Amino acid sequence: MLNIGVFASGNGSNFRAIHRAISDGRLDAAIRLVLSNNSQAGALAYAREQELPAVHFSTKTVPDETRYAGAMLELCAARGVEFIALAGYMKLLPTEMVRAYRRRILNIHPALLPRFGGPGMYGMRVHEAVIAAGVPESGATVHVVDEAYDHGAIVLQKSIPVLPGETPESLAARVLEIEHEIYPEALSLFAAGRIRFDGDTIIIT
Ligand code: GRF
């Protein structure tokens, strides 16, 4: 079983999809911590409703910069977090976290990486860029988190066609549905021990 920490800054629909997959028995995991840098995040409200451990953690709650990374690590360790799912987490993780949880942090991105990713590519900007580029397909990507934005090894990707007359909003909504499918699926591959690393490449067994 995977002991997960979910980090989310916003609405938290991916977090809810992960939680649903656990409740339905599709994902053998337990949510040990829901962390948000945003005290108003829908993700935190939902976590509290579900009686999951929810923590607001930010430079407001830990104003001493030198303690920030250590405090995050301690919190995760204290809650028994062994694996982290970034689900719309808008703040860069401290390098210490990436090192401590190397190959055990996933992120979801609303496009087919390696295109349409990197610094500044988030939210509606991603879908605007996809439409402006005139590509026939978009989709979602679950990848391992390393030190660079949207860069680590790809675990799962699913594509959908960009439809005629598509707007960034309509594309975002359809991509989000795909995200809710592939994020729990990717986590369940780790939970089942089906992921091997060959250098930076992932092999699904
Ligand atoms: C998703 O589109 C995800 O790909 C991106 O941030 C958004 C989060 O949405 N990283 P939600 O908070 O899970 O609804």
PDB file of N, CA, C and O and ligand atoms in Angstrom, residues 8-16 43 86-90 107-111 122-123 127 140-141 150 172 175-176 179-180 183, ligand 1:
ATOM      1  N   ALA A   8      -1.700  20.252  -2.999  1.00  0.00           N
ATOM      2  CA  ALA A   8      -2.604  20.927  -3.949  1.00  0.00           C
ATOM      3  C   ALA A   8      -2.769  22.386  -3.552  1.00  0.00           C
ATOM      4  O   ALA A   8      -2.802  22.704  -2.364  1.00  0.00           O
ATOM      5  N   SER A   9      -2.872  23.245  -4.552  1.00  0.00           N
ATOM      6  CA  SER A   9      -3.033  24.680  -4.259  1.00  0.00           C
ATOM      7  C   SER A   9      -4.430  25.192  -4.557  1.00  0.00           C
ATOM      8  O   SER A   9      -4.795  26.275  -4.123  1.00  0.00           O
ATOM      9  N   GLY A  10      -5.182  24.436  -5.346  1.00  0.00           N
ATOM     10  CA  GLY A  10      -6.433  25.015  -5.838  1.00  0.00           C
ATOM     11  C   GLY A  10      -7.650  24.177  -5.531  1.00  0.00           C
ATOM     12  O   GLY A  10      -7.847  23.681  -4.418  1.00  0.00           O
ATOM     13  N   ASN A  11      -8.428  24.011  -6.577  1.00  0.00           N
ATOM     14  CA  ASN A  11      -9.703  23.352  -6.490  1.00  0.00           C
ATOM     15  C   ASN A  11      -9.607  21.911  -5.973  1.00  0.00           C
ATOM     16  O   ASN A  11     -10.411  21.464  -5.161  1.00  0.00           O
ATOM     17  N   GLY A  12      -8.581  21.204  -6.466  1.00  0.00           N
ATOM     18  CA  GLY A  12      -8.344  19.862  -5.945  1.00  0.00           C
ATOM     19  C   GLY A  12      -9.156  18.767  -6.615  1.00  0.00           C
ATOM     20  O   GLY A  12      -9.414  17.733  -5.994  1.00  0.00           O
ATOM     21  N   SER A  13      -9.526  18.953  -7.877  1.00  0.00           N
ATOM     22  CA  SER A  13     -10.324  17.894  -8.508  1.00  0.00           C
ATOM     23  C   SER A  13      -9.480  16.638  -8.734  1.00  0.00           C
ATOM     24  O   SER A  13      -9.995  15.518  -8.656  1.00  0.00           O
ATOM     25  N   ASN A  14      -8.183  16.806  -8.993  1.00  0.00           N
ATOM     26  CA  ASN A  14      -7.329  15.612  -9.130  1.00  0.00           C
ATOM     27  C   ASN A  14      -7.191  14.896  -7.795  1.00  0.00           C
ATOM     28  O   ASN A  14      -7.199  13.662  -7.739  1.00  0.00           O
ATOM     29  N   PHE A  15      -7.067  15.663  -6.737  1.00  0.00           N
ATOM     30  CA  PHE A  15      -7.017  15.067  -5.394  1.00  0.00           C
ATOM     31  C   PHE A  15      -8.301  14.279  -5.139  1.00  0.00           C
ATOM     32  O   PHE A  15      -8.271  13.137  -4.665  1.00  0.00           O
ATOM     33  N   ARG A  16      -9.436  14.846  -5.506  1.00  0.00           N
ATOM     34  CA  ARG A  16     -10.703  14.128  -5.276  1.00  0.00           C
ATOM     35  C   ARG A  16     -10.752  12.852  -6.111  1.00  0.00           C
ATOM     36  O   ARG A  16     -11.252  11.822  -5.655  1.00  0.00           O
ATOM     37  N   ALA A  43      -9.096  22.107  -2.066  1.00  0.00           N
ATOM     38  CA  ALA A  43      -8.518  20.814  -1.682  1.00  0.00           C
ATOM     39  C   ALA A  43      -8.505  20.657  -0.159  1.00  0.00           C
ATOM     40  O   ALA A  43      -8.822  19.588   0.362  1.00  0.00           O
ATOM     41  N   LEU A  86       1.716  15.564  -6.512  1.00  0.00           N
ATOM     42  CA  LEU A  86       1.431  16.986  -6.699  1.00  0.00           C
ATOM     43  C   LEU A  86       0.190  17.071  -7.581  1.00  0.00           C
ATOM     44  O   LEU A  86       0.163  16.523  -8.687  1.00  0.00           O
ATOM     45  N   ALA A  87      -0.817  17.739  -7.077  1.00  0.00           N
ATOM     46  CA  ALA A  87      -2.089  17.800  -7.811  1.00  0.00           C
ATOM     47  C   ALA A  87      -2.519  19.262  -7.892  1.00  0.00           C
ATOM     48  O   ALA A  87      -3.271  19.749  -7.060  1.00  0.00           O
ATOM     49  N   GLY A  88      -1.930  19.961  -8.878  1.00  0.00           N
ATOM     50  CA  GLY A  88      -2.212  21.393  -8.978  1.00  0.00           C
ATOM     51  C   GLY A  88      -1.514  22.154  -7.871  1.00  0.00           C
ATOM     52  O   GLY A  88      -2.050  23.109  -7.329  1.00  0.00           O
ATOM     53  N   TYR A  89      -0.293  21.725  -7.534  1.00  0.00           N
ATOM     54  CA  TYR A  89       0.498  22.416  -6.508  1.00  0.00           C
ATOM     55  C   TYR A  89       1.337  23.478  -7.213  1.00  0.00           C
ATOM     56  O   TYR A  89       2.166  23.150  -8.065  1.00  0.00           O
ATOM     57  N   MET A  90       1.074  24.739  -6.894  1.00  0.00           N
ATOM     58  CA  MET A  90       1.622  25.839  -7.691  1.00  0.00           C
ATOM     59  C   MET A  90       2.960  26.380  -7.186  1.00  0.00           C
ATOM     60  O   MET A  90       3.458  27.372  -7.695  1.00  0.00           O
ATOM     61  N   ASN A 107       3.769  14.367 -10.649  1.00  0.00           N
ATOM     62  CA  ASN A 107       3.016  15.583 -10.951  1.00  0.00           C
ATOM     63  C   ASN A 107       2.130  15.296 -12.158  1.00  0.00           C
ATOM     64  O   ASN A 107       2.420  14.406 -12.950  1.00  0.00           O
ATOM     65  N   ILE A 108       1.055  16.048 -12.270  1.00  0.00           N
ATOM     66  CA  ILE A 108       0.227  15.933 -13.474  1.00  0.00           C
ATOM     67  C   ILE A 108       0.242  17.259 -14.203  1.00  0.00           C
ATOM     68  O   ILE A 108       0.165  18.334 -13.591  1.00  0.00           O
ATOM     69  N   HIS A 109       0.374  17.158 -15.527  1.00  0.00           N
ATOM     70  CA  HIS A 109       0.441  18.365 -16.356  1.00  0.00           C
ATOM     71  C   HIS A 109      -0.620  18.268 -17.450  1.00  0.00           C
ATOM     72  O   HIS A 109      -0.774  17.213 -18.061  1.00  0.00           O
ATOM     73  N   PRO A 110      -1.339  19.375 -17.709  1.00  0.00           N
ATOM     74  CA  PRO A 110      -2.477  19.290 -18.638  1.00  0.00           C
ATOM     75  C   PRO A 110      -2.098  19.446 -20.110  1.00  0.00           C
ATOM     76  O   PRO A 110      -2.744  20.186 -20.858  1.00  0.00           O
ATOM     77  N   ALA A 111      -1.076  18.749 -20.551  1.00  0.00           N
ATOM     78  CA  ALA A 111      -0.689  18.735 -21.970  1.00  0.00           C
ATOM     79  C   ALA A 111       0.224  17.540 -22.192  1.00  0.00           C
ATOM     80  O   ALA A 111       0.578  16.841 -21.236  1.00  0.00           O
ATOM     81  N   TYR A 122       1.291  27.057 -17.119  1.00  0.00           N
ATOM     82  CA  TYR A 122       0.353  26.470 -16.166  1.00  0.00           C
ATOM     83  C   TYR A 122      -1.039  27.018 -16.452  1.00  0.00           C
ATOM     84  O   TYR A 122      -1.202  28.027 -17.150  1.00  0.00           O
ATOM     85  N   GLY A 123      -2.029  26.339 -15.919  1.00  0.00           N
ATOM     86  CA  GLY A 123      -3.419  26.791 -16.043  1.00  0.00           C
ATOM     87  C   GLY A 123      -3.818  26.991 -17.501  1.00  0.00           C
ATOM     88  O   GLY A 123      -3.418  26.244 -18.400  1.00  0.00           O
ATOM     89  N   HIS A 127      -3.389  25.648 -22.369  1.00  0.00           N
ATOM     90  CA  HIS A 127      -4.402  25.350 -23.390  1.00  0.00           C
ATOM     91  C   HIS A 127      -4.407  26.425 -24.480  1.00  0.00           C
ATOM     92  O   HIS A 127      -4.623  26.131 -25.651  1.00  0.00           O
ATOM     93  N   ALA A 140      -2.978  14.780 -21.317  1.00  0.00           N
ATOM     94  CA  ALA A 140      -2.422  14.966 -19.980  1.00  0.00           C
ATOM     95  C   ALA A 140      -1.238  14.028 -19.789  1.00  0.00           C
ATOM     96  O   ALA A 140      -1.154  12.982 -20.429  1.00  0.00           O
ATOM     97  N   THR A 141      -0.340  14.448 -18.909  1.00  0.00           N
ATOM     98  CA  THR A 141       0.878  13.682 -18.645  1.00  0.00           C
ATOM     99  C   THR A 141       1.099  13.555 -17.139  1.00  0.00           C
ATOM    100  O   THR A 141       1.054  14.556 -16.430  1.00  0.00           O
ATOM    101  N   ASP A 150       8.315  20.390 -14.940  1.00  0.00           N
ATOM    102  CA  ASP A 150       7.676  19.552 -15.963  1.00  0.00           C
ATOM    103  C   ASP A 150       8.676  18.697 -16.742  1.00  0.00           C
ATOM    104  O   ASP A 150       8.520  18.473 -17.931  1.00  0.00           O
ATOM    105  N   ALA A 172      -9.588  22.666 -21.724  1.00  0.00           N
ATOM    106  CA  ALA A 172      -9.210  22.445 -20.315  1.00  0.00           C
ATOM    107  C   ALA A 172     -10.165  21.457 -19.651  1.00  0.00           C
ATOM    108  O   ALA A 172      -9.740  20.557 -18.922  1.00  0.00           O
ATOM    109  N   VAL A 175      -9.522  17.942 -21.008  1.00  0.00           N
ATOM    110  CA  VAL A 175      -8.233  17.420 -20.526  1.00  0.00           C
ATOM    111  C   VAL A 175      -8.356  17.022 -19.052  1.00  0.00           C
ATOM    112  O   VAL A 175      -7.823  15.994 -18.633  1.00  0.00           O
ATOM    113  N   LEU A 176      -9.089  17.816 -18.295  1.00  0.00           N
ATOM    114  CA  LEU A 176      -9.241  17.516 -16.864  1.00  0.00           C
ATOM    115  C   LEU A 176      -9.866  16.130 -16.644  1.00  0.00           C
ATOM    116  O   LEU A 176      -9.473  15.394 -15.740  1.00  0.00           O
ATOM    117  N   GLU A 179      -7.186  13.729 -16.996  1.00  0.00           N
ATOM    118  CA  GLU A 179      -6.304  13.776 -15.819  1.00  0.00           C
ATOM    119  C   GLU A 179      -6.852  12.884 -14.712  1.00  0.00           C
ATOM    120  O   GLU A 179      -6.118  12.141 -14.065  1.00  0.00           O
ATOM    121  N   HIS A 180      -8.172  12.979 -14.502  1.00  0.00           N
ATOM    122  CA  HIS A 180      -8.792  12.219 -13.415  1.00  0.00           C
ATOM    123  C   HIS A 180      -8.704  10.714 -13.654  1.00  0.00           C
ATOM    124  O   HIS A 180      -8.797   9.938 -12.711  1.00  0.00           O
ATOM    125  N   TYR A 183      -4.280   9.907 -13.434  1.00  0.00           N
ATOM    126  CA  TYR A 183      -3.500  10.109 -12.208  1.00  0.00           C
ATOM    127  C   TYR A 183      -3.653   8.917 -11.248  1.00  0.00           C
ATOM    128  O   TYR A 183      -2.655   8.331 -10.821  1.00  0.00           O
TER     129      TYR A 183
HETATM  130  C1  GRF B   1      -4.689  20.493 -13.401  1.00  0.00           C
HETATM  131  O1  GRF B   1      -5.017  20.920 -14.686  1.00  0.00           O
HETATM  132  C2  GRF B   1      -3.272  19.929 -13.359  1.00  0.00           C
HETATM  133  O2  GRF B   1      -2.894  19.336 -14.554  1.00  0.00           O
HETATM  134  C3  GRF B   1      -2.437  21.141 -13.105  1.00  0.00           C
HETATM  135  O3  GRF B   1      -3.212  21.949 -12.249  1.00  0.00           O
HETATM  136  C4  GRF B   1      -4.600  21.655 -12.421  1.00  0.00           C
HETATM  137  C5  GRF B   1      -5.144  21.307 -11.079  1.00  0.00           C
HETATM  138  O4  GRF B   1      -6.530  21.108 -11.094  1.00  0.00           O
HETATM  139  N1  GRF B   1      -1.145  20.779 -12.601  1.00  0.00           N
HETATM  140  P1  GRF B   1      -7.265  20.556  -9.804  1.00  0.00           P
HETATM  141  O5  GRF B   1      -6.916  21.486  -8.643  1.00  0.00           O
HETATM  142  O6  GRF B   1      -6.784  19.168  -9.556  1.00  0.00           O
HETATM  143  O7  GRF B   1      -8.727  20.621 -10.132  1.00  0.00           O
END
